[in-house]
C-alpha positions as CSV (number, residue, x, y, z in Angstrom):
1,X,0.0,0.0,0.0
2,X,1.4,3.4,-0.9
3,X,0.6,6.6,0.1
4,X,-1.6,8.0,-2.0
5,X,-3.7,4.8,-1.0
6,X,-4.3,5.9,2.5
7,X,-4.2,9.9,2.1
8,X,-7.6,12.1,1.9
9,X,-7.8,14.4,-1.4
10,X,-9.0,17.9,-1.6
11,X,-6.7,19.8,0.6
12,X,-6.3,23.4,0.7
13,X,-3.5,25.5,0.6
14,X,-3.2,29.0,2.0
15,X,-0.6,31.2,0.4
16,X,1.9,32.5,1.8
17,X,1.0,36.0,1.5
18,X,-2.7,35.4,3.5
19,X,-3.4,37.1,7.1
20,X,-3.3,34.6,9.7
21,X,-6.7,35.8,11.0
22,X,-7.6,34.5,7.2
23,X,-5.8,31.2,7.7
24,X,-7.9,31.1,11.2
25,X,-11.4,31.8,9.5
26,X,-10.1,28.7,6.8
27,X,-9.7,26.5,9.0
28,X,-12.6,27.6,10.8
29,X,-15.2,26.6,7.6
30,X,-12.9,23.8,6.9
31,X,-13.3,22.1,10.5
32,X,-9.3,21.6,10.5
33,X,-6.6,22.2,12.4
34,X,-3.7,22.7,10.2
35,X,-3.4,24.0,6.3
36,X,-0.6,23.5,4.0
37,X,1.0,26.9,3.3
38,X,1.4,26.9,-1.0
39,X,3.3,29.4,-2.9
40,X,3.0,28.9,-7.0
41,X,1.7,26.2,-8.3
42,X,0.3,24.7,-5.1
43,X,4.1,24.1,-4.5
44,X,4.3,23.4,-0.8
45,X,6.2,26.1,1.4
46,X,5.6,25.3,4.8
47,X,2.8,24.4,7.4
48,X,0.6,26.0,9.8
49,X,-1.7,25.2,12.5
50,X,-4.0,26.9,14.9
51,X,-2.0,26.4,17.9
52,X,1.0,28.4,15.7
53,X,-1.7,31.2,15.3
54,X,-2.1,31.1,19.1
55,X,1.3,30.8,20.8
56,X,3.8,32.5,18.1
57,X,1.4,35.5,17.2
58,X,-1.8,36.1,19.7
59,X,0.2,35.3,22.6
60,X,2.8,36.8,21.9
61,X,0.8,40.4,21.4
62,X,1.2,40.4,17.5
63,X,-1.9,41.1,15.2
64,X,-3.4,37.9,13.3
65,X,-4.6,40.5,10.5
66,X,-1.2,42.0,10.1
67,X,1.0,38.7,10.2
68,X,1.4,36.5,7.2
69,X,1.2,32.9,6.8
70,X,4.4,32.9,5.5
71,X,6.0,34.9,8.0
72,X,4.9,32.4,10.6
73,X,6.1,29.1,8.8
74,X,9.8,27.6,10.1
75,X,12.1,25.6,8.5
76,X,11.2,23.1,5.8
77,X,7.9,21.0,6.1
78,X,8.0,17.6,6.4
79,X,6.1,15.4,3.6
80,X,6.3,12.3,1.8
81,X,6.1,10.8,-2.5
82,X,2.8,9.9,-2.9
83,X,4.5,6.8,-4.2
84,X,6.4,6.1,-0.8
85,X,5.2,2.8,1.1
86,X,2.9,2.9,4.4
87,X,5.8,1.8,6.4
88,X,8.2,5.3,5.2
89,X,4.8,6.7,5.8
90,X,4.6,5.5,9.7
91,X,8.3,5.7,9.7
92,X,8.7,9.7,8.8
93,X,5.3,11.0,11.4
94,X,7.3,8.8,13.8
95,X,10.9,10.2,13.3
96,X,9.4,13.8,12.6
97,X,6.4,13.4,15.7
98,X,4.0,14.8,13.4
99,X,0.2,14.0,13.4
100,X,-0.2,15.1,10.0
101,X,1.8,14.8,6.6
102,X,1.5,16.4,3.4
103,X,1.6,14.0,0.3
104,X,3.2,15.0,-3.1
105,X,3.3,14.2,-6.2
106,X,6.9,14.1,-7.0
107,X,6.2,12.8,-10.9
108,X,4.0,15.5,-11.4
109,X,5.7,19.1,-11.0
110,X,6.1,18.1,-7.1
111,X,2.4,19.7,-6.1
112,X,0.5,18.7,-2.9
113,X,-2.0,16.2,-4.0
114,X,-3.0,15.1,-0.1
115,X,-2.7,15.0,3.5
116,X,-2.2,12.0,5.5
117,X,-3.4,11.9,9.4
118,X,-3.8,10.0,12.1
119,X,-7.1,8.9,11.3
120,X,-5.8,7.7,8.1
121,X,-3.5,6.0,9.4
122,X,-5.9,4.4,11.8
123,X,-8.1,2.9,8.9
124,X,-5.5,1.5,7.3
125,X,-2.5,-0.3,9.6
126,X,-2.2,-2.9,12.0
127,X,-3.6,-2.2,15.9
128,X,0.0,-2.7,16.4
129,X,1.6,0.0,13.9
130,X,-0.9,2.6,15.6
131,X,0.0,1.8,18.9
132,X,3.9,2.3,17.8
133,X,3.0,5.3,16.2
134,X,0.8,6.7,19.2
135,X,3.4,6.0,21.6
136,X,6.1,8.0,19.8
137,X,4.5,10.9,18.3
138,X,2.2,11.7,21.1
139,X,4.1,10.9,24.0
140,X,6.1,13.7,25.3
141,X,9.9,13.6,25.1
C-alpha cells in the first residue's frame, strides 16, 4: 500500500502572502486544524496550525490581521512521495512526531495532491503499527 492509497484528497493550501486571521477563519469553515501553506503552483512552502496562530502570534501580542502565513512558517515541512510505502509513511510522522503529513506528487511538477493523518493511518495499519505510532508521536519527550 502506498501513500496515495491511505491519504484524503481535496486539501487546501493558504498562500503565503494570507493574514493569519484568514488562515484562522479557513480553518474555521474547513473544521481543520492545520493548512498547508502553498506558494506557486500549489508548491508546498511550509505548514501552519491553529496552535501556531495562538502561541507564536496572539500570545505573543502580535496582530493575526497583520502577520502572514508565510511569515509564521519555520524551516522546511516535512512530507512524503505519494508513491512512498505505508511503512516510510509510519516511519517519517514517527521520526518527525507529526500528526499530519503532506503528500506530493513528486512525478507531477512536485504539487500537494494530499494529506495523511492520524485517522488515516488508523483505517489503514495494523492495531500494532498505531499503537507504535501513538506511543512516539504523542508521548512527550
Amino acid at each position: 500500500m502506498k501513500a496515495r492509497d491511505i491519504m484524503h484528497t481535496g486539501v487546501e493550501c493558504i498562500p503565503a502572502h494570507e493574514t493569519l486571521d484568514r488562515a484562522a477563519q479557513r480553518m474555521r469553515e474547513l473544521d481543520v486544524g492545520v493548512l498547508p501553506i502553498c506558494g506557486e503552483g500549489d508548491m508546498l512552502t511550509g505548514m501552519i496550525t491553529d496552535r501556531d496562530i495562538v502561541l507564536k502570534c496572539v500570545a505573543s501580542g502580535h496582530d493575526p490581521s497583520k502577520v502572514t502565513a508565510g511569515e509564521l512558517a519555520e524551516g522546511a515541512p516535512k512530507w512524503i512521495d505519494a508513491d512512498a510505502d505505508v511503512l516510510e509513511v509510519l516511519d517519517t510522522m514517527e521520526q518527525n512526531r507529526v500528526k499530519r503529513l503532506p503528500v506530493i506528487d513528486v512525478k507531477n511538477d512536485k504539487r500537494l495532491v494530499g494529506m495523511i493523518s492520524e485517522s488515516d493511518l488508523a483505517r489503514n495499519v495494523s492495531d500494532e503499527q498505531i499503537a507504535e505510532f501513538v506511543s512516539k508521536v504523542f508521548t512527550p519527550h
